[in-house]
Amino acid sequence: MNAERVGGLVGFAFGAVVMFGTYHLGLGTLQAPGSGFLGFLAGAFVMLMALLVLVQTYLGRGNQTKLSALWKDTTWWRPATVAFLILLYVLAMERLGFLLTSLLFMLVIFKWVERFPWLKAIVVTSSAVAFAHLLFRIFLKAPLPQGIVGF
Amino acid sequence: MDFFAHIVTGFSIAGTWTNLFFCFVGVFFGTLVGVLPGIGPLATMAILLPVTFGMPPTTAIIMLSGIYYGAYYGGSTTSILVNIPGEAASVITSLDGYKMALDGRAGPALGIAAFGSFIAGTLGLIALQAVSPALVTVALKFGAPEYFSLMILGLIALTFLAEKSMIKALMVAAVGVILGTIGLDSMTGASRFTFDIPDLMDGIGIVPMAMGLFGITEIFLNLEKQIQRSVMYAKLTGLLPSFQDWMDSKWAILRGTVVGFGLGMLPGGGGVIASFASYAVEKMCSKHPEKFGYGAIQGVAGPESANNAAASAGFVPLLTLGIPVGAVQAILLGALMIHGITPGPMLLQQHPDVFWGVIASMYIGNVMLLILNLPLIGLWVKILKIPYGLLFPMILFFCIIGAYTVNNSTMDVAIMLLFGVVGYLMKKLNYEPAPMILAFVLSPILERSLRQSLLMSSGSFKIFFTAPISLGCLILAAVLLILPLLPGIRKKREEIVSMEEDAS
């Protein structure tokens, strides 16, 4: 499918959802606008602009690239992997604690995403986490989570 | 008399050891990220924002501002020496700067870039000092309708100046407005799009959002392509430009300063547009336009002066009207608000220390950059050789900790990730994320002024057309909306866009 059309459709759907949600929040009146007033107008505007993008694609204007072509000849799996690892970090940080989660996170990136040799990956990971520990926990006294292991 | 009294006050604040130290930290980090492609001043400011929480507000803004204008200096160094613009505003500098370096004139190119930046930055600051109090006098007359119309003008000007597709930019700006309404409604107390998540009651934080849209997005985009850096270090000979270089560059520096300051005050203007516009102006004014692209020193002096003047100019609407003209100013606005200071016409009266202290620190920062940059050029080039595989996990890690420490909440890290993915997909589909963050910051002011105006007028939209300032802003906004439809303007916009694409 045409990439521009996908963008337009996503925008159109987003605008529609916002209009629906803000309508239920209450639009109020012109004399006393409610909580959903501005959001409703902005949602309608997003839908209108998305519609213009869609119309342009049918008129053959603008970029005609296919969606799949945007990822052709790219190593798309690398950003996808890193995004997944950040998600795991978010889920694990408060349970496992800052130090353990960070060590695992950085080690996985250096060893398996960047394919560093073991020794280099361990040295770089430990240095980065130790520096962050010193800077944020010791120097700036940021209350980073300790987790079940207690550090 | 007042003018000099304010300067003295400013220097007495900026000249304390603490402020001098953090000014140095700011310009040092700024130069560093200006040198390094893959991380910009915006992401750095967002990462370091939590570090400033324990500082006095003036110190915090001094450091964050230093990162901003320091990045422009750093960007020019690598543009000239190794043809790698570390920062978007220096892309155009590489066209002639690198050619000069190849011809054995790297020294004069770097020298004129540094001196031009210094002169333009300083002249820009003088203009900032002169313009701001006058603008404050006007701004004090602003009521809700004027603010609403000004916000509309700001958002439309941003989309007019900065984007390839104005329709897409307007759509992204509207999404930013919607995101800015998330959280408790300050007028009714109703919770909006919070999905019963306590962390969202205060709305989305600007720090995780900016880190996601600019820091994480940049990392994702760099990860999917192979970055190959061939760092060819052109040999340096004599950093001081010759008398002839000065003669050739003097008008370019002055014209660059005027163009940069003028464009820098407009929403969306910023250093990138200013540097491209200055290059076009210099080529137009030159008796030998055919030399541009082949080592014309005016092609370095003009754009470098313009982007530094634009950096100073961006503070005018921020400090006087409370309106950020770009994403960087949006972060500064967020930083001020976190420190309990609302930028706007009252800032000059309520917090003169912040206003004049920050301005004075920029003079000092410009001198520091001039002294710092020339002797440290060798170091910056070495830093460029750090492989991206080593660099990005560090940037990512510090983004995660930075986002977490804002509220000690993993929700902020999740929000950062979400906006990182959103920003990546937007970039892939040719949507620029900058209007989103600007509209997000302006959204609460926009909403409050709209609702207050309608309350004042008993629901009549006429109020926006009867107040002269408001009407003027709306007319200007309408003109900006219509202009791209004119064939001549459309052609010019397309030319600038293709010039930007060719250069990058």
XYZ file of C-alpha atoms in Angstrom:
655
model
C 0.000 0.000 0.000
C 1.053 3.605 -0.663
C 2.955 4.913 2.398
C 1.334 8.347 2.190
C -2.087 6.719 2.222
C -1.220 4.728 5.336
C -0.125 7.959 7.072
C -3.365 9.652 6.037
C -5.489 6.742 7.247
C -3.720 6.634 10.616
C -4.213 10.397 11.007
C -7.873 10.110 10.030
C -8.496 7.302 12.547
C -6.625 9.205 15.292
C -8.711 12.332 14.670
C -11.922 10.286 14.752
C -10.999 8.627 18.061
C -10.125 12.004 19.596
C -13.414 13.531 18.416
C -15.331 10.610 19.894
C -13.454 10.818 23.205
C -13.701 14.595 23.573
C -17.411 14.545 22.677
C -17.966 12.299 25.688
C -15.825 14.577 27.868
C -18.281 17.365 27.177
C -18.007 20.116 24.615
C -19.872 22.681 26.710
C -21.284 25.694 24.913
C -19.655 28.598 23.112
C -20.386 30.747 26.159
C -18.776 28.206 28.493
C -16.543 25.768 26.561
C -16.172 22.373 28.214
C -13.188 20.087 28.782
C -13.467 18.479 25.377
C -13.923 21.686 23.353
C -10.381 22.312 22.098
C -9.598 18.609 21.722
C -12.737 18.170 19.595
C -11.755 21.048 17.300
C -8.174 19.772 17.054
C -9.425 16.231 16.339
C -11.650 17.545 13.550
C -8.692 19.484 12.147
C -6.492 16.355 12.174
C -9.225 14.471 10.288
C -9.504 17.272 7.727
C -5.754 17.409 7.106
C -5.587 13.601 6.918
C -8.378 13.696 4.360
C -6.369 16.173 2.265
C -3.340 13.861 2.423
C -5.543 10.953 1.306
C -7.057 12.963 -1.549
C -3.566 13.938 -2.714
C -2.535 10.283 -2.912
C -5.531 9.504 -5.127
C -4.692 12.484 -7.351
C -1.199 11.050 -7.794
C 0.525 13.951 -6.014
C 3.327 13.683 -3.478
C 5.434 10.665 -2.652
C 4.166 7.432 -4.245
C 6.501 5.087 -2.344
C 5.030 1.817 -1.115
C 5.007 1.187 2.635
C 7.193 -1.917 2.382
C 9.797 0.032 0.383
C 10.479 2.240 3.396
C 12.197 -0.678 5.127
C 13.814 -2.192 2.049
C 17.612 -2.511 2.344
C 17.567 -1.464 6.000
C 18.522 -3.396 9.109
C 15.079 -2.700 10.578
C 15.440 -5.500 13.078
C 18.061 -3.518 14.995
C 15.786 -0.630 16.082
C 12.981 -3.176 16.646
C 15.233 -5.236 18.946
C 16.418 -2.179 20.865
C 12.810 -0.969 21.300
C 11.870 -4.408 22.661
C 14.849 -4.338 25.046
C 13.830 -0.909 26.377
C 10.346 -2.295 26.982
C 11.856 -5.223 28.942
C 13.997 -2.730 30.889
C 10.872 -0.755 31.851
C 9.113 -3.925 33.018
C 12.124 -5.283 34.939
C 13.682 -2.144 36.441
C 11.595 -1.887 39.608
C 11.627 -5.654 40.227
C 15.280 -6.419 39.578
C 16.703 -3.046 40.559
C 18.655 -0.460 38.606
C 22.089 -2.076 38.681
C 21.130 -5.598 37.652
C 18.672 -4.468 34.956
C 21.158 -1.976 33.531
C 23.982 -4.518 33.449
C 21.806 -7.046 31.620
C 20.392 -4.417 29.247
C 23.746 -2.995 28.219
C 25.399 -6.398 27.976
C 22.683 -7.699 25.654
C 23.029 -4.640 23.424
C 26.815 -4.740 23.258
C 27.104 -8.510 22.902
C 24.144 -9.417 20.685
C 23.067 -6.242 18.894
C 26.541 -4.777 18.343
C 28.368 -8.152 18.425
C 31.257 -7.010 20.628
C 33.634 -9.738 21.883
C 32.759 -10.961 25.409
C 35.586 -9.193 27.215
C 35.013 -5.852 25.480
C 31.243 -6.089 26.052
C 31.733 -6.818 29.777
C 34.296 -4.043 30.270
C 32.256 -1.399 28.434
C 29.013 -2.439 30.143
C 30.524 -2.408 33.638
C 32.199 0.957 33.053
C 29.007 2.598 31.763
C 26.838 1.252 34.589
C 29.441 2.103 37.241
C 29.696 5.668 35.893
C 25.896 6.057 35.876
C 25.726 4.625 39.406
C 28.320 7.099 40.659
C 26.801 10.073 38.864
C 23.124 9.500 39.543
C 22.978 7.486 42.763
C 26.037 8.714 44.658
C 26.607 12.228 43.304
C 23.060 13.374 42.385
C 21.368 11.150 45.004
C 18.680 10.030 42.568
C 16.465 7.353 44.168
C 16.985 4.638 41.574
C 15.079 1.390 42.311
C 16.898 -1.295 44.332
C 14.624 -4.214 43.455
C 14.554 -7.687 45.026
C 18.337 -8.026 45.131
C 18.643 -4.835 47.185
C 21.060 -2.833 44.980
C 21.462 54.268 31.646
C 19.122 51.400 32.488
C 20.632 49.410 29.656
C 24.106 49.507 31.229
C 22.771 48.970 34.734
C 21.074 45.795 33.497
C 24.267 44.634 31.811
C 26.200 45.144 35.049
C 23.514 43.272 37.003
C 23.587 40.467 34.453
C 27.351 40.099 34.574
C 27.394 40.138 38.366
C 24.977 37.179 38.294
C 26.565 35.281 35.406
C 30.070 35.961 36.735
C 29.724 33.922 39.943
C 31.975 30.850 40.067
C 28.991 28.488 40.025
C 27.407 30.118 36.987
C 30.729 30.364 35.170
C 31.335 26.669 35.807
C 27.928 25.573 34.539
C 28.199 27.939 31.576
C 31.442 26.151 30.729
C 29.802 22.738 31.227
C 26.972 23.831 28.913
C 29.156 25.121 26.083
C 31.517 22.143 26.410
C 28.697 19.598 26.155
C 27.119 21.729 23.434
C 30.278 21.637 21.350
C 30.618 17.913 22.003
C 27.114 17.094 20.755
C 27.546 19.567 17.920
C 30.518 17.493 16.834
C 28.807 14.127 17.193
C 26.236 13.153 14.583
C 23.367 11.117 16.022
C 22.763 13.256 19.079
C 21.679 16.873 18.884
C 21.422 19.751 21.346
C 17.764 18.982 21.915
C 18.280 15.420 23.101
C 21.243 16.549 25.231
C 19.207 19.292 26.869
C 16.443 16.788 27.552
C 18.926 14.275 29.023
C 20.581 16.886 31.243
C 17.333 18.567 32.290
C 16.865 16.328 35.366
C 20.437 17.183 36.433
C 19.387 20.840 36.693
C 16.574 20.182 39.168
C 18.836 20.820 42.137
C 20.264 24.037 40.705
C 18.991 27.585 41.027
C 16.849 28.443 37.955
C 19.336 30.948 36.502
C 22.177 28.413 36.655
C 19.983 25.756 35.071
C 19.017 27.962 32.123
C 22.600 29.211 31.730
C 23.790 25.616 31.333
C 20.981 24.533 29.019
C 21.390 27.640 26.829
C 25.123 26.944 26.622
C 24.401 23.506 25.182
C 22.186 25.109 22.547
C 24.510 27.749 21.166
C 27.616 25.649 21.829
C 26.263 22.975 19.467
C 26.362 25.421 16.561
C 30.075 26.011 17.129
C 30.828 22.296 17.321
C 28.768 21.550 14.226
C 30.821 23.909 12.083
C 34.146 22.368 13.157
C 33.335 18.903 11.833
C 31.510 20.297 8.782
C 34.681 22.042 7.706
C 37.298 19.498 8.711
C 35.697 16.192 7.881
C 32.573 17.063 5.884
C 30.351 15.586 8.611
C 27.875 18.153 9.898
C 27.218 17.111 13.482
C 24.289 19.485 13.602
C 21.623 20.335 10.997
C 22.364 24.076 11.031
C 25.934 23.377 9.878
C 24.995 21.263 6.876
C 25.346 24.181 4.473
C 28.727 25.182 5.945
C 30.254 21.945 4.697
C 29.625 22.896 1.043
C 32.319 25.573 0.982
C 34.052 24.912 4.302
C 35.175 21.399 3.397
C 36.298 22.553 -0.050
C 38.422 25.220 1.663
C 39.892 22.541 3.924
C 40.755 20.387 0.897
C 42.510 23.398 -0.629
C 44.661 23.686 2.503
C 42.624 26.568 3.934
C 41.019 24.716 6.846
C 42.498 27.210 9.311
C 40.940 30.346 7.801
C 37.631 28.481 7.310
C 37.521 27.467 10.980
C 38.738 30.879 12.049
C 36.139 32.811 10.088
C 33.409 30.388 11.269
C 34.433 30.928 14.898
C 34.904 34.697 14.624
C 31.764 35.085 12.501
C 29.796 33.068 15.051
C 31.230 35.167 17.855
C 30.474 38.493 16.152
C 26.959 37.429 15.125
C 26.253 35.888 18.530
C 27.360 39.068 20.271
C 25.474 41.400 17.905
C 22.459 39.131 18.304
C 22.676 39.491 22.070
C 22.868 43.277 21.826
C 19.756 43.201 19.616
C 18.088 40.810 22.069
C 18.793 43.236 24.901
C 17.496 46.158 22.887
C 14.367 44.503 21.483
C 13.175 42.578 24.538
C 12.174 45.441 26.888
C 10.278 47.152 24.040
C 8.478 43.929 23.217
C 7.614 43.424 26.879
C 5.875 46.819 26.910
C 3.695 45.701 23.997
C 3.167 42.234 25.462
C 1.839 43.659 28.716
C -1.147 44.924 26.721
C -1.951 41.377 25.611
C -5.184 39.833 26.841
C -6.670 36.385 26.199
C -7.766 37.070 22.571
C -4.343 38.467 21.645
C -2.597 35.446 23.155
C -4.895 33.040 21.322
C -4.293 34.728 17.961
C -0.570 34.915 18.631
C -0.476 31.172 19.351
C -2.352 30.483 16.112
C 0.097 32.712 14.228
C 3.023 30.948 15.905
C 1.791 27.488 14.968
C 1.051 28.450 11.368
C 4.346 30.302 10.963
C 6.132 27.216 12.226
C 4.482 24.986 9.672
C 5.013 27.555 6.889
C 8.725 27.951 7.476
C 9.912 24.571 8.543
C 8.167 21.920 6.552
C 8.121 20.194 3.226
C 4.374 19.539 3.362
C 2.397 22.198 5.154
C -0.663 19.932 5.362
C 1.308 17.276 7.217
C 2.913 19.867 9.481
C -0.476 21.307 10.377
C -1.762 17.812 11.124
C 1.212 17.094 13.390
C 0.740 20.440 15.162
C -2.929 19.605 15.819
C -1.871 16.243 17.289
C 0.501 18.178 19.558
C -2.381 20.374 20.710
C -4.419 17.245 21.544
C -1.503 15.686 23.467
C -1.148 18.930 25.417
C -4.715 18.575 26.720
C -4.024 15.187 28.342
C -4.353 15.267 32.131
C -6.591 17.149 34.519
C -8.488 20.082 33.036
C -7.309 23.086 35.073
C -10.716 24.789 34.732
C -13.131 21.934 35.450
C -10.966 19.264 37.074
C -12.113 16.643 34.562
C -9.489 14.057 33.648
C -8.817 13.828 29.943
C -7.391 10.761 28.196
C -5.659 9.611 31.380
C -7.090 6.041 31.238
C -7.027 6.064 35.077
C -3.220 6.066 35.062
C -2.099 8.283 37.982
C 1.127 9.311 36.188
C -0.936 10.894 33.424
C -2.994 13.126 35.740
C -0.437 15.929 35.369
C -0.241 15.305 31.650
C 2.620 13.968 29.584
C 6.015 15.309 30.642
C 7.959 17.351 28.106
C 11.238 15.606 29.028
C 10.288 12.020 28.109
C 8.374 13.271 25.099
C 11.307 15.323 23.771
C 13.802 12.551 24.546
C 11.618 10.080 22.673
C 10.859 12.256 19.656
C 14.392 13.512 19.172
C 16.851 11.261 21.044
C 15.381 7.761 20.679
C 14.013 8.427 17.183
C 17.463 9.495 16.008
C 18.993 6.324 17.473
C 16.404 4.094 15.774
C 16.964 5.800 12.424
C 20.735 5.480 12.713
C 20.486 1.830 13.743
C 18.675 0.751 10.612
C 21.414 2.043 8.322
C 25.109 1.331 8.308
C 26.947 4.433 9.453
C 30.332 4.561 7.814
C 32.475 7.453 8.846
C 35.644 8.098 6.953
C 37.327 10.710 9.046
C 39.815 12.524 6.827
C 41.551 15.069 8.936
C 42.593 18.008 6.760
C 45.849 19.491 8.013
C 45.510 22.755 9.874
C 47.623 25.731 9.025
C 47.136 29.160 10.646
C 43.743 29.598 12.242
C 43.614 33.351 11.882
C 41.921 34.580 8.708
C 44.032 36.915 6.578
C 43.188 40.587 5.986
C 41.753 39.612 2.588
C 39.589 36.910 4.231
C 38.192 39.533 6.582
C 37.519 41.911 3.702
C 35.747 39.151 1.771
C 33.682 38.091 4.777
C 32.739 41.286 6.598
C 29.467 41.920 4.733
C 28.605 38.230 4.761
C 28.924 38.222 8.563
C 26.759 41.323 8.911
C 24.144 40.127 6.421
C 24.148 36.704 8.089
C 23.562 38.355 11.455
C 20.571 40.336 10.168
C 19.051 37.370 8.298
C 19.672 35.050 11.248
C 18.262 37.383 13.852
C 15.167 38.149 11.761
C 14.408 34.500 10.983
C 15.412 33.307 14.441
C 12.627 35.282 16.071
C 9.954 33.595 13.961
C 8.441 30.302 15.032
C 10.098 27.549 13.044
C 12.820 29.881 11.796
C 15.759 28.692 13.852
C 19.365 28.095 12.864
C 18.752 25.634 10.036
C 16.494 27.908 7.983
C 18.660 30.925 8.841
C 21.848 29.259 7.593
C 20.235 28.147 4.327
C 18.648 31.587 3.788
C 21.974 33.304 4.476
C 23.753 31.051 1.958
C 21.133 31.927 -0.670
C 21.504 35.667 0.129
C 25.304 35.510 -0.123
C 25.182 33.703 -3.422
C 22.740 36.317 -4.706
C 24.874 39.260 -3.514
C 28.182 37.833 -4.710
C 29.925 39.064 -7.844
C 31.173 35.501 -8.296
C 28.263 33.183 -7.450
C 29.960 30.446 -9.502
C 32.599 30.147 -6.750
C 29.982 29.020 -4.208
C 30.296 25.329 -3.571
C 33.995 25.488 -4.508
C 35.455 27.103 -1.395
C 33.974 30.621 -1.188
C 34.707 31.984 2.277
C 31.421 33.932 2.247
C 29.649 30.560 2.072
C 31.127 29.777 5.486
C 30.986 33.225 7.113
C 27.340 33.992 6.232
C 25.613 30.761 7.346
C 27.756 30.392 10.470
C 26.931 33.966 11.519
C 23.273 33.430 10.697
C 22.813 30.305 12.807
C 24.417 31.930 15.841
C 22.378 35.116 15.493
C 19.269 32.920 15.210
C 20.235 31.189 18.453
C 20.201 34.568 20.253
C 17.025 35.709 18.513
C 15.093 32.626 19.621
C 15.262 33.937 23.171
C 13.315 37.118 22.309
C 9.826 35.592 21.978
C 10.612 33.027 24.691
C 11.646 35.484 27.369
C 9.251 38.309 26.465
C 6.084 36.526 25.337
C 6.615 33.066 26.775
C 6.409 31.612 23.271
C 8.974 29.042 22.163
C 9.893 29.367 18.487
C 11.232 25.851 18.249
C 11.657 22.575 20.061
C 14.835 23.751 21.832
C 13.043 26.789 23.246
C 10.159 24.505 24.197
C 12.598 22.539 26.382
C 13.887 25.791 27.914
C 10.296 26.846 28.570
C 9.673 23.497 30.237
C 12.836 23.928 32.322
C 11.783 27.390 33.484
C 8.325 26.128 34.411
C 9.783 23.175 36.339
C 11.708 25.789 38.348
C 8.468 27.671 39.022
C 9.123 30.506 36.569
C 6.632 31.384 33.867
C 8.314 33.056 30.903
C 6.413 36.013 29.504
C 6.081 39.758 29.879
C 6.257 39.534 33.683
C 9.578 37.664 33.675
C 11.560 40.869 33.311
C 9.859 42.383 36.357
C 9.540 39.299 38.552
C 12.816 37.533 37.736
C 15.252 40.103 36.327
C 18.100 37.933 37.631
C 17.091 35.106 35.301
C 16.565 37.418 32.336
C 19.732 39.498 32.550
C 21.853 36.736 34.075
C 21.126 34.383 31.182
C 21.799 37.087 28.586
C 25.111 38.047 30.216
C 26.104 34.379 30.435
C 25.702 34.121 26.681
C 28.304 36.843 26.131
C 30.633 34.920 28.437
C 29.735 31.637 26.757
C 30.567 33.057 23.325
C 34.013 34.094 24.555
C 34.529 30.657 26.140
C 33.593 28.989 22.864
C 36.019 31.110 20.911
C 38.835 30.267 23.320
C 37.767 26.623 23.654
C 37.137 25.673 20.092
C 40.265 26.540 18.234
C 42.774 24.762 20.532
C 40.502 21.740 21.027
C 39.848 21.006 17.371
C 42.163 17.969 17.492
C 40.172 16.538 20.399
C 36.825 17.006 18.614
C 38.099 15.176 15.552
C 39.299 12.289 17.735
C 35.868 12.105 19.373
C 34.352 11.778 15.914
C 36.223 8.526 15.513
C 34.281 6.846 18.333
C 32.259 4.092 16.634
C 28.488 4.521 16.736
C 28.118 0.997 18.123
C 29.836 2.169 21.290
C 28.161 5.539 21.389
C 24.474 4.779 20.930
C 24.043 2.328 23.870
C 25.537 5.022 26.125
C 23.169 7.705 24.763
C 20.257 5.282 25.110
C 21.210 4.351 28.659
C 21.484 7.971 29.773
C 18.169 8.781 28.067
C 16.524 5.987 30.089
C 18.008 7.157 33.400
C 17.252 10.793 32.541
C 13.614 10.010 31.771
C 13.277 7.900 34.931
C 14.756 10.468 37.303
C 12.296 13.238 36.304
C 9.544 11.696 38.446
C 11.215 8.436 39.536
C 8.695 6.631 37.411
C 9.084 3.883 34.832
C 5.968 5.316 33.164
C 8.117 8.203 31.905
C 10.561 5.716 30.372
C 7.623 3.962 28.702
C 6.371 7.328 27.390
C 9.845 8.072 26.061
C 9.889 4.721 24.253
C 6.399 5.306 22.863
C 7.357 8.695 21.432
C 10.612 7.236 20.146
C 8.626 4.701 18.115
C 6.066 7.338 17.053
C 8.847 9.731 15.987
C 10.604 6.954 14.042
C 7.420 6.055 12.158
C 6.702 9.743 11.525
C 10.150 10.260 10.047
C 9.742 7.180 7.857
C 6.455 8.584 6.554
C 7.944 12.077 6.057
C 6.227 13.781 8.971
C 8.440 16.150 10.989
C 8.040 15.804 14.785
C 9.113 19.382 15.665
C 5.632 20.998 15.282
C 4.241 18.363 17.643
C 6.410 19.339 20.596
C 5.918 23.043 19.995
C 2.139 22.706 19.763
C 2.223 20.449 22.818
C 3.902 23.191 24.854
C 1.632 25.927 23.510
C -1.548 23.868 23.942
C -2.351 24.860 27.570
C -1.900 28.586 26.766
C -3.949 28.170 23.601
C -6.764 26.403 25.419
C -6.834 28.809 28.359
C -6.877 31.902 26.136
C -9.543 30.424 23.841
C -11.862 29.554 26.721
C -11.281 32.862 28.505
C -11.910 34.808 25.298
C -15.173 32.985 24.637
C -16.250 33.522 28.245
C -15.450 37.243 27.926
C -17.388 37.609 24.674
C -20.339 35.404 25.686
C -19.450 32.910 23.000
C -18.777 35.300 20.134
C -15.733 34.700 17.917
C -15.902 38.376 16.970
C -13.631 39.115 19.932
C -10.663 37.804 17.941
C -11.365 40.216 15.080
C -12.131 43.371 17.041
C -8.906 43.629 19.079
C -6.317 45.186 16.680
C -3.300 43.074 17.750
C -5.372 39.908 17.581
C -6.752 40.827 14.163
C -3.239 41.630 12.909
C -1.970 38.214 14.028
C -4.888 36.409 12.379
C -4.460 38.306 9.106
C -0.774 37.431 9.098
C -1.623 33.784 9.849
C -4.117 33.748 6.951
C -1.486 35.221 4.624
C 0.978 32.513 5.643
C -1.644 29.857 4.970
C -2.421 31.241 1.509
C 1.151 32.041 0.420
C 2.259 28.439 -0.324
C -0.614 28.164 -2.795
C 0.965 30.870 -4.992
C 3.059 29.215 -7.733
C 6.108 31.475 -7.220
C 6.284 30.841 -3.479
C 5.622 27.135 -3.933
C 8.534 26.912 -6.377
C 10.865 28.714 -3.957
C 9.846 26.398 -1.087
C 10.508 23.358 -3.269
C 13.913 24.778 -4.222
C 14.891 25.278 -0.583
C 13.702 21.778 0.338
C 15.675 20.190 -2.494
C 18.720 22.299 -1.537
C 18.426 20.972 2.045
C 18.110 17.392 0.768
C 21.093 17.741 -1.566
C 23.231 19.195 1.188
C 22.345 16.454 3.657
